[in-house]
Amino acid sequence: MPKLLICVSRYGNLFVKNVQCLHHSQLISSGVRNLSVVHGDLSRLNERVRNYVEDKAKLCQPDNLHICDGSESENDYLLNLMLKQGMITPLKKYENCWLARTDPADVARVESLTFMSTPNKSDTVPTTKDGIKGTLGNWLSPDDMEIAFRERFPGCMKGRTMYVIPFSMGPIGSPLSKIGIQLTDSPYVVACMRIMTRVGSTVLKVLGNEEFVKCLHTVGQPLPTKTQPINNWPCNPQKTIIAHIPENNEICSFGSGYGGNSLLGKKCFALRIGSILAKREGWLAEHMLILGITNPKGVKKYVVAAFPSACGKTNLAMMNPTLPGYKVECVGDDICWMRFDESGQLRAINPEYGFFGVAPGTSMKTNPNAMLSIQKNTMFTNVAETSDGGFFWEGLEDEVPKDVKITSWLGMENWTPDVGKPSAHPNSRFCCPAKQCPIMDPAWEDPEGVPVSAIIFGGRRPKGVPLVYEAFNWRHGVFIGAAMRSEATAAAEHKGKVIMHDPFAMRPFFGYNFGHYLKHWLSFGNKQNLNLPRIFHVNWFRKDENNKFMWPGFGENSRVLDWICRRVDGEDIAQKTAIGYIPKEGSLNLSDLSTPVNTDALFQLPKDFWMQECKEIEKYFSEQVHKDLPEEISIELKSLEERVKQM
Ligand code: GTP
Ligand code: SPV
Ligand code: MN
C-alpha cells in the first residue's frame, strides 16, 4: 500500500503525495505546489539562493527538486537515471565513460539565438554604420526579453526534476573566483557541470548570503511530450534562446541541451557575464588557454593564447614539445580570467575544472595528453562507437583495432569512410576532469593565479599570415587582437569555410560593446607600473599551393613558443616588418624538425594580400564598430596601411 500524505501548502491548498514514489521523500512548505524535494534540504539554503530557487520553481513548475551536493553517489544516481532513460550508453572499454547522442538538430552553439538584454542597445553592441547589420553580438530589448521569457519558461519543466547546481568558477574561495547557481532540468547538464566546474555544498558555504550569477536552463520540453524525443535527447530547437541579463547577473537558456548553450558556467558566465564584471572591476575575461613552458635551463614562463573555437587551444595547452628538454604544462584550455596584481604582474586563473574538447582530430599523434585524459570518467557526445565498446572519430583510423565495426554518431551501423559523411559530428566533444590530464601544471589551482609573460593571438589563416609575428607594443598588440580573422569552424552553426572576423577570438562571447571592450584593453597600456606582457600572433594553418599545411603544427609549435619566450627575455632575434617583428633568419629553432618546411614561404608577406587585408579590416571596423572604434585603433590601422604601402 502506498503511503499517502495530505499536505497544506503555504497558500492553503490541499494536496496529496504518494510518499513511496519519492527518492528522498521530503515535502516543502515554500508555496510551490506539489513540488517534492527529492535530494537536499531547501530550508538549509541561504535566503538569496532559496528565493531564486523557489521563484524559478514556481515559474517552471518541475515535479521534483534536487539540490546537488556534487558527491560521487549523486553522480552514480544521475548516470543510472540517464542510462534508464536511454540518454547515454556506457563505453565499456573504459572506466566510467559514457556516450550521449543528441538530437541532430542540437549539435553546436547557436550564435544567432544568443542575446544580451540591456536597457540600451549600445551597451551590448557597437552602433553600426547606417543600414549595416551588426555581427558583434545580438541585442534584445528588456521588453522583448520579457515577451520571449513569458512565451517559454512558465511550466517548461512540468513532469521533470529541477536540479540546483551550486558551482564555483575558479578554485573555491579564491579572490579571483566567482560563484553561480545553475537550475536545469537536464541530468546530462548536471553530469557535465560537475566535470566542468567545482560543484557542491562547500560552494554554498563559501557563498554565504552574497550575490551569485543566476543561471536558469531548460531543455524546453515539458512532459508528457507529444512524440518521443530523438535519441532520447529532449530539446526545442524551434524555440531555443540563450539570453543574458547583465543588470540582474542572470542567464536564461531555453531549448538546447548541448555545450555552451547549456553548460552555463562556460561561455555565458565565464565569458559574457564575466567580461562585463571584468570591465567593471578592472580585469580581463578571455577565450584563452593558459600554459606553462619550461626550457632546458629550467626557466619557466606562462603564456596565454586566444584562438577562435576549434582552432587549436586544447592542442596547444596540452602539447608534448618536440624540442628536446622543453616541458609544457597545462593550466587551462579555453577560458582565462586575468588581473594585474599590486606589483603590476598580470596573473591568470582557469575558471574551469574540466575540458570540453573537440574530439575529431584528437589522437595519440596529435594530442596524447588529451587521449590519456579521457580514458575514464568522461562524457562523450556525438562521437562514433566501436563494436568493442570504444570511441571513434576522424583522426583515430590508425589507433583502433582493424577488425572493429563502427557505429556513427547518427547510429548508422557498419559505418565506413565510403559513406562519405564523417563518423563523428565535427563538433563532437569529450568532457573530462582537468585533473586527469597528465601534464596539469602544479599551480593550476593556485588561488593567486599564474604570472603571464606573453599573450598570443591566432587563427586559421590559409593564406598570407606568417607562422609568428610580434606586436611593436601593447597598443599595436590590441590592434592585432581586434583585427583577428579565421576560417569558420563547426563549433557554431556556420556553414562553409569562409574567413570570418573574430576579434580576440571573442566575437561570439563579448558581453558588452566591442568598442568599449577595446578601450578597456587599451586602458592598461596607459597605466603606470604595469609589467605589460608582450603580444604575438601565430598561424599554424597556412597552406601551400597544393592545399597542404605548410607547418607540421602540434608538438612542433613548441619551436614557436621557444622563440616567443626568448623574445620575452629580450633576445635580439627579431626583425622588423610592416606587420610586426618576425624571427631573424635562423633564430627559430628548426633542428630535427619532423618534416622539412619552407621557411621563406612560411614567413613571406605578400604585399597585395596585406593591402587587401588592410581594406577588409578597414571595412569591418568602419561598418561594424563605426563611431565606437577607439581613435588609437584607427591610428594603428593607418600606420599598418602606410607600412604595407612601402613594402
Ligand atoms: P574550442 O574548444 O572550440 O574553443 O576549440 P579549441 O581552440 O580548443 O580547439 P582544439 O584545440 O580542440 O582544435 C581543434 C582542431 O584544430 C582539431 O581538429 C585539431 O586537429 C586542429 N589543430 C590543433 N592544433 C593544430 C596544429 O598545430 N596544426 C593543425 N594543422 N591543426 C591543428
Ligand atoms: C567553443 O565553441 O569555443 C567551445 C565549445 O569551447 S562550447 O562550450 O560549446 O562553446
Ligand atoms: Mn572555446
XYZ file of C-alpha atoms and ligand atoms in Angstrom:
690
model
C 0.000 0.000 0.000
C 1.486 3.378 -0.934
C 1.608 5.870 1.908
C -0.429 8.947 1.142
C 0.262 12.213 2.835
C -2.173 15.098 2.863
C -0.385 18.425 2.958
C -1.294 22.074 3.172
C 0.779 24.489 1.148
C 1.636 27.998 2.254
C -1.291 29.279 0.231
C -3.695 26.886 1.915
C -4.112 24.464 -0.992
C -4.546 20.860 -0.030
C -2.579 18.304 -1.961
C -1.841 14.622 -1.721
C 1.539 12.972 -2.166
C 2.433 9.355 -2.653
C 5.445 9.294 -0.403
C 6.808 5.922 -1.508
C 7.464 7.058 -5.066
C 9.917 9.640 -3.849
C 13.614 9.121 -3.701
C 14.205 11.056 -0.514
C 10.748 11.963 0.491
C 10.506 15.490 1.693
C 7.745 17.963 1.132
C 8.385 21.626 1.212
C 6.258 24.384 2.524
C 7.501 27.018 0.139
C 4.210 27.608 -1.553
C 5.433 25.698 -4.591
C 2.523 23.389 -5.076
C 3.192 19.680 -5.434
C 6.925 20.111 -5.560
C 8.911 17.393 -3.844
C 12.439 17.922 -2.728
C 13.958 14.580 -3.627
C 17.521 15.427 -2.680
C 18.990 18.047 -0.353
C 17.313 20.409 2.046
C 15.742 23.581 0.726
C 15.376 25.071 4.183
C 19.146 24.990 4.651
C 19.881 27.103 1.600
C 20.696 30.684 2.357
C 17.895 33.124 1.724
C 19.026 34.544 -1.611
C 19.581 31.122 -3.112
C 16.332 29.782 -1.692
C 14.385 32.737 -3.059
C 15.893 32.229 -6.502
C 15.156 28.513 -6.486
C 11.603 28.939 -5.218
C 10.904 31.718 -7.638
C 12.032 29.748 -10.645
C 10.405 26.558 -9.410
C 7.087 28.384 -9.228
C 7.617 29.598 -12.754
C 8.927 26.406 -14.376
C 6.738 24.018 -12.331
C 9.000 20.986 -12.117
C 7.637 17.926 -10.279
C 10.768 17.454 -8.194
C 13.630 19.456 -6.851
C 17.113 18.027 -6.430
C 19.757 20.140 -4.703
C 23.118 18.855 -5.886
C 25.916 18.107 -3.441
C 28.445 17.121 -6.094
C 29.059 13.736 -4.480
C 30.135 10.538 -6.187
C 26.902 8.791 -5.185
C 24.828 11.575 -6.658
C 26.739 11.254 -9.898
C 26.180 7.480 -9.959
C 22.474 8.050 -9.398
C 22.292 10.523 -12.326
C 24.261 8.302 -14.688
C 21.967 5.411 -13.828
C 18.936 7.551 -14.431
C 20.201 8.646 -17.847
C 21.064 5.063 -18.691
C 17.495 4.016 -17.883
C 16.118 6.900 -19.914
C 18.269 5.849 -22.886
C 20.079 9.191 -22.894
C 23.552 7.676 -22.516
C 25.228 4.338 -23.154
C 28.362 3.068 -21.443
C 31.609 2.846 -23.423
C 32.580 -0.435 -21.840
C 36.168 -0.368 -22.994
C 36.941 2.343 -20.447
C 36.172 3.059 -16.816
C 33.055 5.165 -16.198
C 32.896 6.562 -19.742
C 29.624 7.373 -21.456
C 28.300 8.299 -24.846
C 25.393 10.665 -25.411
C 23.895 11.247 -28.822
C 21.984 14.459 -29.211
C 19.043 15.234 -31.408
C 20.887 16.059 -34.673
C 19.194 19.456 -34.511
C 21.116 20.292 -31.321
C 24.826 19.939 -32.046
C 26.569 23.294 -31.571
C 26.353 26.736 -30.101
C 23.628 28.787 -31.751
C 25.108 32.239 -32.090
C 22.084 33.672 -33.902
C 19.843 32.784 -30.936
C 22.186 34.111 -28.259
C 21.316 37.553 -26.889
C 22.376 40.158 -24.389
C 19.450 42.066 -22.956
C 20.341 45.555 -21.726
C 18.352 48.786 -21.468
C 20.396 50.425 -24.249
C 21.401 48.623 -27.405
C 24.711 50.474 -27.345
C 25.618 48.784 -24.044
C 25.718 45.481 -25.897
C 26.748 46.132 -29.496
C 28.559 48.896 -31.335
C 26.308 51.201 -33.332
C 26.872 50.073 -36.900
C 27.136 52.208 -39.982
C 23.727 53.052 -41.479
C 21.984 50.058 -42.999
C 24.604 47.535 -41.890
C 23.520 44.557 -39.807
C 25.685 44.135 -36.732
C 27.664 40.922 -36.303
C 29.287 41.670 -32.956
C 26.541 40.223 -30.780
C 22.753 40.228 -30.625
C 20.774 42.668 -28.533
C 17.328 42.097 -27.098
C 15.378 44.937 -25.509
C 14.139 44.309 -21.960
C 10.545 44.320 -23.304
C 11.303 41.737 -25.981
C 13.214 39.738 -23.404
C 10.153 39.746 -21.173
C 7.963 38.545 -24.058
C 10.438 35.832 -25.075
C 10.698 34.732 -21.455
C 6.925 34.616 -20.821
C 6.425 32.643 -24.022
C 8.829 29.940 -22.944
C 9.546 29.469 -19.272
C 6.169 29.148 -17.488
C 5.572 25.432 -16.945
C 8.638 24.477 -19.021
C 9.811 21.831 -16.507
C 6.468 20.112 -15.902
C 6.969 16.426 -15.237
C 10.713 16.886 -14.800
C 13.163 17.360 -11.952
C 14.767 20.730 -11.425
C 18.377 20.310 -10.350
C 20.036 23.053 -8.334
C 23.770 23.220 -9.045
C 25.902 25.465 -6.821
C 29.194 25.946 -8.677
C 32.385 27.942 -8.440
C 34.227 29.296 -11.459
C 37.810 29.149 -10.267
C 39.228 27.476 -7.147
C 36.648 27.607 -4.359
C 37.358 30.635 -2.215
C 39.998 32.220 -4.500
C 39.785 36.023 -4.634
C 39.630 35.642 -8.426
C 36.735 33.136 -8.377
C 33.001 33.731 -8.796
C 30.003 31.660 -7.803
C 26.920 30.709 -9.788
C 23.765 28.700 -9.185
C 22.501 26.808 -12.205
C 18.974 25.432 -12.307
C 18.453 22.825 -15.016
C 16.057 20.031 -15.927
C 18.759 18.029 -17.748
C 20.669 15.341 -15.823
C 23.228 15.392 -18.671
C 23.913 19.045 -17.917
C 24.322 18.235 -14.212
C 26.819 15.489 -15.018
C 28.812 17.777 -17.334
C 28.675 20.796 -14.994
C 30.088 18.549 -12.280
C 33.069 17.853 -14.542
C 33.488 21.374 -15.908
C 33.057 23.346 -12.666
C 33.549 22.857 -8.946
C 30.127 21.768 -7.724
C 28.922 21.088 -4.213
C 27.844 22.109 -0.787
C 31.167 23.821 0.038
C 30.370 26.353 -2.661
C 27.207 27.313 -0.779
C 29.168 27.704 2.438
C 31.697 29.998 0.778
C 28.901 31.953 -0.913
C 27.170 32.788 2.362
C 24.464 35.282 1.620
C 26.404 37.045 -1.150
C 25.348 37.691 -4.751
C 25.760 34.913 -7.318
C 25.241 34.557 -11.050
C 21.750 33.180 -11.668
C 21.749 30.548 -14.377
C 18.412 29.105 -15.487
C 18.441 26.336 -18.067
C 15.737 24.124 -19.508
C 15.607 21.719 -22.422
C 12.223 23.308 -23.101
C 10.191 20.131 -23.388
C 7.759 19.671 -20.511
C 6.378 16.160 -20.005
C 4.489 14.421 -21.387
C 5.862 15.202 -24.840
C 3.724 14.529 -27.915
C 6.439 12.489 -29.571
C 9.411 10.577 -28.209
C 12.494 12.862 -28.307
C 15.022 11.883 -30.970
C 17.834 9.862 -29.338
C 16.050 10.456 -26.014
C 17.597 13.915 -26.156
C 14.883 16.395 -25.290
C 15.358 19.843 -26.778
C 13.342 22.504 -28.527
C 15.317 23.950 -31.447
C 12.346 25.976 -32.757
C 12.198 27.946 -29.545
C 15.831 27.961 -28.484
C 17.108 31.147 -26.932
C 20.170 31.870 -24.817
C 19.676 35.197 -23.104
C 21.795 37.184 -20.674
C 20.537 39.958 -18.431
C 23.699 41.558 -17.024
C 21.735 44.001 -14.834
C 20.395 41.049 -12.848
C 23.538 38.919 -13.122
C 21.247 36.469 -14.854
C 21.328 33.939 -17.690
C 18.223 32.230 -19.104
C 18.738 29.429 -21.603
C 15.876 27.579 -23.255
C 15.667 24.703 -25.713
C 19.212 23.370 -26.192
C 20.970 20.757 -24.071
C 24.422 20.980 -25.630
C 27.746 22.652 -24.918
C 27.991 26.365 -24.430
C 24.210 26.664 -24.822
C 23.540 24.670 -21.671
C 26.716 24.427 -19.556
C 26.122 27.966 -18.419
C 29.325 28.351 -16.404
C 31.341 28.320 -19.596
C 30.637 30.888 -22.314
C 27.557 32.509 -20.759
C 29.037 33.135 -17.303
C 32.817 32.953 -17.615
C 32.942 34.973 -20.838
C 29.788 37.035 -21.490
C 28.802 37.976 -17.924
C 32.468 37.572 -16.950
C 33.686 40.173 -19.441
C 31.191 42.675 -18.038
C 32.316 42.022 -14.463
C 35.914 42.238 -15.668
C 35.345 45.636 -17.264
C 33.628 46.903 -14.129
C 36.262 45.531 -11.750
C 39.363 46.170 -13.854
C 40.354 42.713 -15.050
C 40.045 40.565 -18.203
C 37.818 37.554 -19.016
C 39.098 35.953 -22.198
C 38.687 32.986 -24.573
C 42.243 31.840 -23.928
C 44.255 28.803 -22.961
C 46.923 29.107 -20.261
C 50.134 27.053 -20.336
C 53.476 26.919 -18.590
C 56.615 26.228 -20.606
C 59.954 25.298 -19.057
C 63.129 25.495 -21.133
C 66.114 23.131 -20.811
C 67.709 25.525 -18.303
C 64.696 25.044 -16.044
C 63.316 28.542 -16.599
C 59.540 28.570 -16.657
C 57.144 31.058 -18.226
C 53.399 31.154 -18.562
C 51.686 32.272 -21.739
C 48.033 32.688 -22.672
C 46.605 32.300 -26.170
C 43.330 33.283 -27.809
C 42.316 31.224 -30.843
C 38.736 31.018 -32.101
C 36.645 27.925 -31.374
C 38.115 24.689 -32.773
C 41.389 26.396 -33.781
C 43.821 24.604 -31.508
C 43.641 25.887 -27.914
C 43.251 22.430 -26.372
C 46.065 21.112 -28.542
C 48.497 23.859 -27.650
C 47.557 23.835 -23.957
C 48.432 20.123 -23.680
C 51.226 19.757 -26.182
C 54.204 17.473 -25.916
C 57.029 19.676 -27.168
C 59.217 18.122 -29.837
C 62.082 20.427 -28.893
C 64.340 18.371 -26.624
C 64.490 19.400 -22.977
C 61.327 21.522 -23.040
C 58.283 20.864 -20.912
C 54.759 22.219 -21.369
C 52.243 22.099 -18.528
C 48.574 22.922 -18.766
C 46.652 25.422 -16.650
C 43.573 25.722 -18.858
C 42.430 25.113 -22.427
C 39.542 27.507 -23.085
C 38.937 30.347 -20.654
C 41.259 32.664 -18.781
C 40.476 35.236 -16.127
C 43.374 37.588 -15.506
C 44.175 40.590 -13.424
C 47.233 42.747 -12.705
C 48.323 42.292 -9.102
C 49.667 45.048 -6.819
C 53.169 44.622 -8.175
C 51.900 45.150 -11.739
C 52.242 41.486 -12.708
C 49.419 40.020 -14.813
C 48.071 36.841 -13.155
C 45.747 34.280 -14.693
C 43.412 31.578 -13.438
C 41.479 28.947 -15.337
C 37.925 29.316 -14.035
C 37.033 25.827 -15.277
C 37.554 22.398 -13.718
C 37.401 20.189 -16.818
C 37.864 20.099 -20.578
C 35.059 20.189 -23.106
C 37.296 19.417 -26.043
C 36.773 18.914 -29.779
C 37.005 15.134 -30.384
C 37.768 14.869 -34.126
C 41.455 15.283 -34.832
C 42.427 14.228 -31.294
C 44.755 11.208 -31.335
C 47.913 9.841 -29.724
C 49.773 11.515 -32.560
C 48.231 14.986 -32.276
C 47.343 15.236 -28.578
C 48.453 12.277 -26.450
C 47.764 14.138 -23.206
C 44.142 14.668 -24.164
C 43.893 10.981 -25.124
C 45.296 9.990 -21.718
C 42.844 12.352 -20.009
C 39.749 10.718 -21.495
C 40.263 7.072 -20.570
C 37.960 7.307 -17.540
C 35.166 9.429 -16.022
C 34.449 11.068 -19.370
C 31.206 12.021 -21.089
C 31.447 11.837 -24.878
C 28.842 13.488 -27.046
C 28.138 12.784 -30.729
C 31.237 10.667 -31.321
C 31.107 7.279 -33.073
C 31.298 3.982 -31.180
C 33.342 0.860 -31.927
C 31.979 -2.685 -31.595
C 34.440 -3.340 -28.736
C 32.860 -0.568 -26.677
C 35.298 2.206 -27.541
C 35.038 5.682 -29.043
C 35.897 6.645 -32.580
C 36.215 9.801 -34.659
C 38.057 11.167 -37.655
C 41.777 11.014 -36.845
C 41.686 7.706 -34.918
C 41.868 5.470 -38.007
C 45.295 4.112 -37.042
C 44.527 3.774 -33.355
C 41.543 1.399 -33.255
C 41.793 -2.358 -33.837
C 41.394 -3.133 -37.543
C 38.557 -5.629 -37.079
C 36.137 -3.444 -35.103
C 32.864 -2.234 -36.569
C 31.932 1.404 -36.227
C 28.550 2.884 -35.433
C 28.358 6.527 -36.455
C 27.127 9.351 -34.233
C 23.853 9.126 -36.142
C 23.529 5.452 -35.200
C 24.494 4.050 -38.606
C 25.958 0.586 -38.052
C 28.924 -0.657 -40.068
C 29.961 2.867 -40.913
C 32.946 3.107 -43.279
C 34.682 6.123 -44.784
C 32.949 5.272 -48.094
C 29.716 6.563 -46.590
C 31.084 9.975 -47.492
C 29.983 11.554 -44.226
C 32.064 11.718 -41.061
C 31.558 9.045 -38.382
C 31.550 11.631 -35.607
C 29.937 15.060 -35.731
C 32.642 17.682 -36.455
C 31.688 19.408 -33.186
C 31.558 16.174 -31.162
C 33.254 16.623 -27.807
C 34.753 14.902 -24.787
C 34.044 16.238 -21.320
C 36.596 15.116 -18.739
C 38.028 16.305 -15.414
C 41.089 18.542 -15.889
C 42.945 16.741 -13.116
C 43.055 13.630 -15.314
C 45.402 15.388 -17.723
C 48.914 14.016 -17.060
C 50.538 17.399 -17.572
C 48.403 19.652 -15.387
C 50.575 22.417 -14.001
C 51.314 22.163 -10.267
C 49.932 25.701 -9.941
C 46.762 25.158 -11.995
C 44.567 25.608 -8.927
C 46.684 28.306 -7.298
C 44.156 30.837 -5.987
C 46.569 33.674 -6.818
C 46.825 32.641 -10.459
C 49.985 32.170 -12.525
C 52.159 35.067 -13.810
C 51.634 35.773 -17.525
C 54.639 36.669 -19.710
C 53.078 36.724 -23.171
C 49.699 36.978 -24.867
C 49.238 35.161 -28.165
C 46.500 35.665 -30.738
C 45.922 33.327 -33.657
C 43.522 31.854 -36.136
C 43.114 29.662 -39.178
C 44.627 31.691 -41.995
C 45.275 29.590 -45.100
C 46.975 32.487 -46.869
C 49.290 35.432 -46.284
C 49.686 35.340 -42.498
C 53.115 34.192 -41.236
C 53.780 31.475 -38.653
C 54.520 34.042 -35.945
C 54.945 37.777 -35.530
C 55.265 40.089 -32.577
C 53.478 43.358 -31.898
C 55.587 46.519 -31.661
C 53.944 47.434 -28.366
C 50.767 46.984 -26.278
C 48.621 49.273 -28.419
C 49.703 47.555 -31.627
C 49.015 44.231 -29.902
C 45.481 45.308 -29.046
C 45.028 46.255 -32.710
C 46.249 42.784 -33.763
C 43.652 41.206 -31.451
C 40.962 43.469 -32.864
C 41.900 42.620 -36.454
C 41.888 38.829 -35.969
C 40.253 36.752 -38.662
C 39.836 32.999 -39.007
C 38.177 30.310 -41.080
C 34.729 29.329 -39.755
C 34.604 26.024 -37.827
C 31.885 23.584 -36.748
C 31.815 24.866 -33.157
C 28.872 27.086 -34.092
C 26.151 26.908 -36.720
C 28.251 28.458 -39.537
C 28.350 26.805 -42.935
C 31.451 26.567 -45.128
C 34.992 27.716 -44.648
C 34.625 31.463 -45.037
C 37.197 33.696 -43.374
C 35.352 35.490 -40.591
C 36.396 38.368 -38.402
C 36.801 37.078 -34.878
C 38.376 39.803 -32.773
C 40.208 38.425 -29.723
C 38.522 35.053 -30.558
C 35.669 36.641 -28.589
C 33.182 37.601 -31.308
C 30.518 35.152 -30.063
C 31.342 35.883 -26.419
C 31.505 39.637 -25.912
C 29.238 40.584 -23.019
C 29.286 44.246 -23.974
C 30.017 46.717 -26.772
C 33.223 45.682 -28.552
C 34.306 49.330 -28.864
C 34.174 49.637 -25.065
C 35.997 46.326 -24.764
C 38.836 47.733 -26.893
C 39.004 50.835 -24.692
C 39.271 48.564 -21.677
C 42.210 46.655 -23.205
C 43.874 49.898 -24.298
C 43.490 51.383 -20.810
C 46.143 49.025 -19.427
C 48.639 50.490 -21.890
C 48.190 53.903 -20.271
C 48.602 52.756 -16.677
C 51.845 53.288 -14.804
C 53.792 50.478 -13.196
C 52.235 47.588 -15.100
C 54.519 44.866 -16.348
C 52.742 44.549 -19.712
C 53.186 41.168 -21.398
C 54.422 41.156 -24.992
C 51.785 40.334 -27.597
C 52.201 37.891 -30.516
C 50.186 36.459 -33.406
C 50.583 32.872 -34.638
C 49.168 30.891 -37.553
C 49.615 27.110 -37.699
C 47.274 26.852 -40.670
C 48.972 28.472 -43.670
C 48.574 26.296 -46.770
C 50.713 25.816 -49.863
C 49.583 25.757 -53.487
C 48.606 22.085 -53.065
C 46.297 22.960 -50.199
C 48.647 21.271 -47.689
C 49.514 22.783 -44.303
C 52.970 24.341 -44.583
C 53.765 23.847 -40.904
C 53.577 20.454 -39.119
C 51.948 22.006 -36.053
C 51.052 20.297 -32.765
C 54.229 19.420 -30.765
C 56.331 21.326 -33.293
C 54.591 24.508 -32.178
C 56.990 24.390 -29.205
C 59.560 25.928 -31.558
C 57.372 28.998 -31.861
C 56.780 29.111 -28.093
C 60.539 28.933 -27.598
C 61.053 31.941 -29.888
C 58.314 33.823 -28.055
C 59.910 33.115 -24.648
C 63.294 34.224 -25.893
C 61.725 37.473 -27.098
C 60.207 37.938 -23.647
C 63.772 37.617 -22.341
C 64.759 40.410 -24.707
C 66.919 38.358 -27.081
C 67.908 40.090 -30.288
C 66.266 37.560 -32.602
C 63.581 39.664 -34.280
C 63.482 41.639 -37.489
C 61.085 44.441 -38.219
C 58.499 44.069 -40.985
C 55.423 46.046 -41.957
C 53.161 43.900 -39.787
C 55.393 43.408 -36.739
C 58.590 41.617 -35.727
C 59.243 38.219 -37.274
C 62.097 35.819 -36.395
C 65.508 36.812 -37.737
C 66.916 34.358 -40.244
C 67.924 31.213 -38.355
C 66.537 32.321 -34.988
C 63.595 29.930 -34.973
C 64.949 26.611 -33.731
C 64.166 24.189 -36.565
C 66.696 21.469 -35.779
C 65.419 17.931 -36.294
C 62.038 19.140 -37.491
C 59.780 16.150 -38.267
C 59.075 17.322 -41.808
C 61.049 19.831 -43.858
C 59.437 23.255 -44.090
C 59.883 26.113 -46.468
C 60.558 28.933 -44.010
C 60.701 31.564 -46.736
C 57.191 30.647 -47.775
C 56.007 30.452 -44.143
C 57.150 33.996 -43.440
C 56.504 35.564 -46.822
C 54.412 38.731 -46.648
C 52.677 39.243 -49.996
C 52.061 42.962 -50.477
C 48.789 42.528 -52.371
C 47.477 40.209 -49.650
C 48.267 42.710 -46.902
C 46.834 45.628 -48.884
C 43.639 43.617 -49.216
C 43.759 42.654 -45.519
C 44.009 46.329 -44.537
C 40.980 47.093 -46.711
C 39.000 44.280 -45.115
C 39.863 45.424 -41.611
C 39.024 48.998 -42.511
C 35.648 47.979 -43.904
C 34.929 45.818 -40.863
C 35.856 48.481 -38.342
C 34.027 51.261 -40.143
C 30.864 49.211 -40.698
C 30.727 47.179 -37.501
C 32.452 49.274 -34.849
C 31.886 52.614 -36.542
C 31.960 55.501 -34.040
C 32.674 53.180 -31.140
C 36.118 52.401 -32.553
C 38.787 53.945 -30.309
C 40.953 56.522 -32.049
C 44.084 54.554 -31.107
C 42.905 51.586 -33.154
C 42.240 53.732 -36.251
C 45.729 55.158 -35.877
C 47.215 51.667 -35.693
C 45.319 50.644 -38.828
C 46.504 53.741 -40.716
C 50.092 53.071 -39.660
C 49.828 49.473 -40.838
C 48.467 50.652 -44.193
C 51.341 53.102 -44.544
C 53.919 50.451 -43.743
C 52.322 47.950 -46.127
C 52.304 50.527 -48.938
C 56.044 50.881 -48.502
C 56.689 47.143 -48.595
P 37.134 25.232 -28.603
O 37.072 24.189 -27.554
O 36.015 25.131 -29.606
O 37.235 26.629 -28.083
O 38.402 24.934 -29.540
P 39.974 24.789 -29.357
O 40.603 26.068 -29.784
O 40.331 24.246 -28.043
O 40.289 23.736 -30.483
P 41.131 22.374 -30.470
O 42.457 22.502 -29.799
O 40.267 21.315 -29.962
O 41.408 22.215 -32.032
C 40.508 21.701 -32.893
C 41.100 21.320 -34.230
O 42.296 22.016 -34.580
C 41.423 19.840 -34.303
O 40.860 19.332 -35.482
C 42.920 19.800 -34.361
O 43.379 18.688 -35.033
C 43.276 21.104 -35.070
N 44.624 21.579 -34.705
C 45.051 21.918 -33.462
N 46.356 22.296 -33.467
C 46.759 22.210 -34.755
C 48.006 22.477 -35.405
O 49.005 22.873 -34.806
N 48.036 22.271 -36.753
C 46.948 21.845 -37.455
N 47.068 21.687 -38.758
N 45.765 21.570 -36.871
C 45.666 21.760 -35.543
C 33.656 26.898 -28.183
O 32.792 26.783 -29.079
O 34.504 27.826 -28.182
C 33.727 25.889 -27.104
C 32.676 24.882 -27.034
O 34.636 25.929 -26.305
S 31.196 25.419 -26.331
O 31.223 25.121 -24.905
O 30.085 24.675 -26.956
O 31.043 26.826 -26.515
Mn 36.009 27.695 -26.657
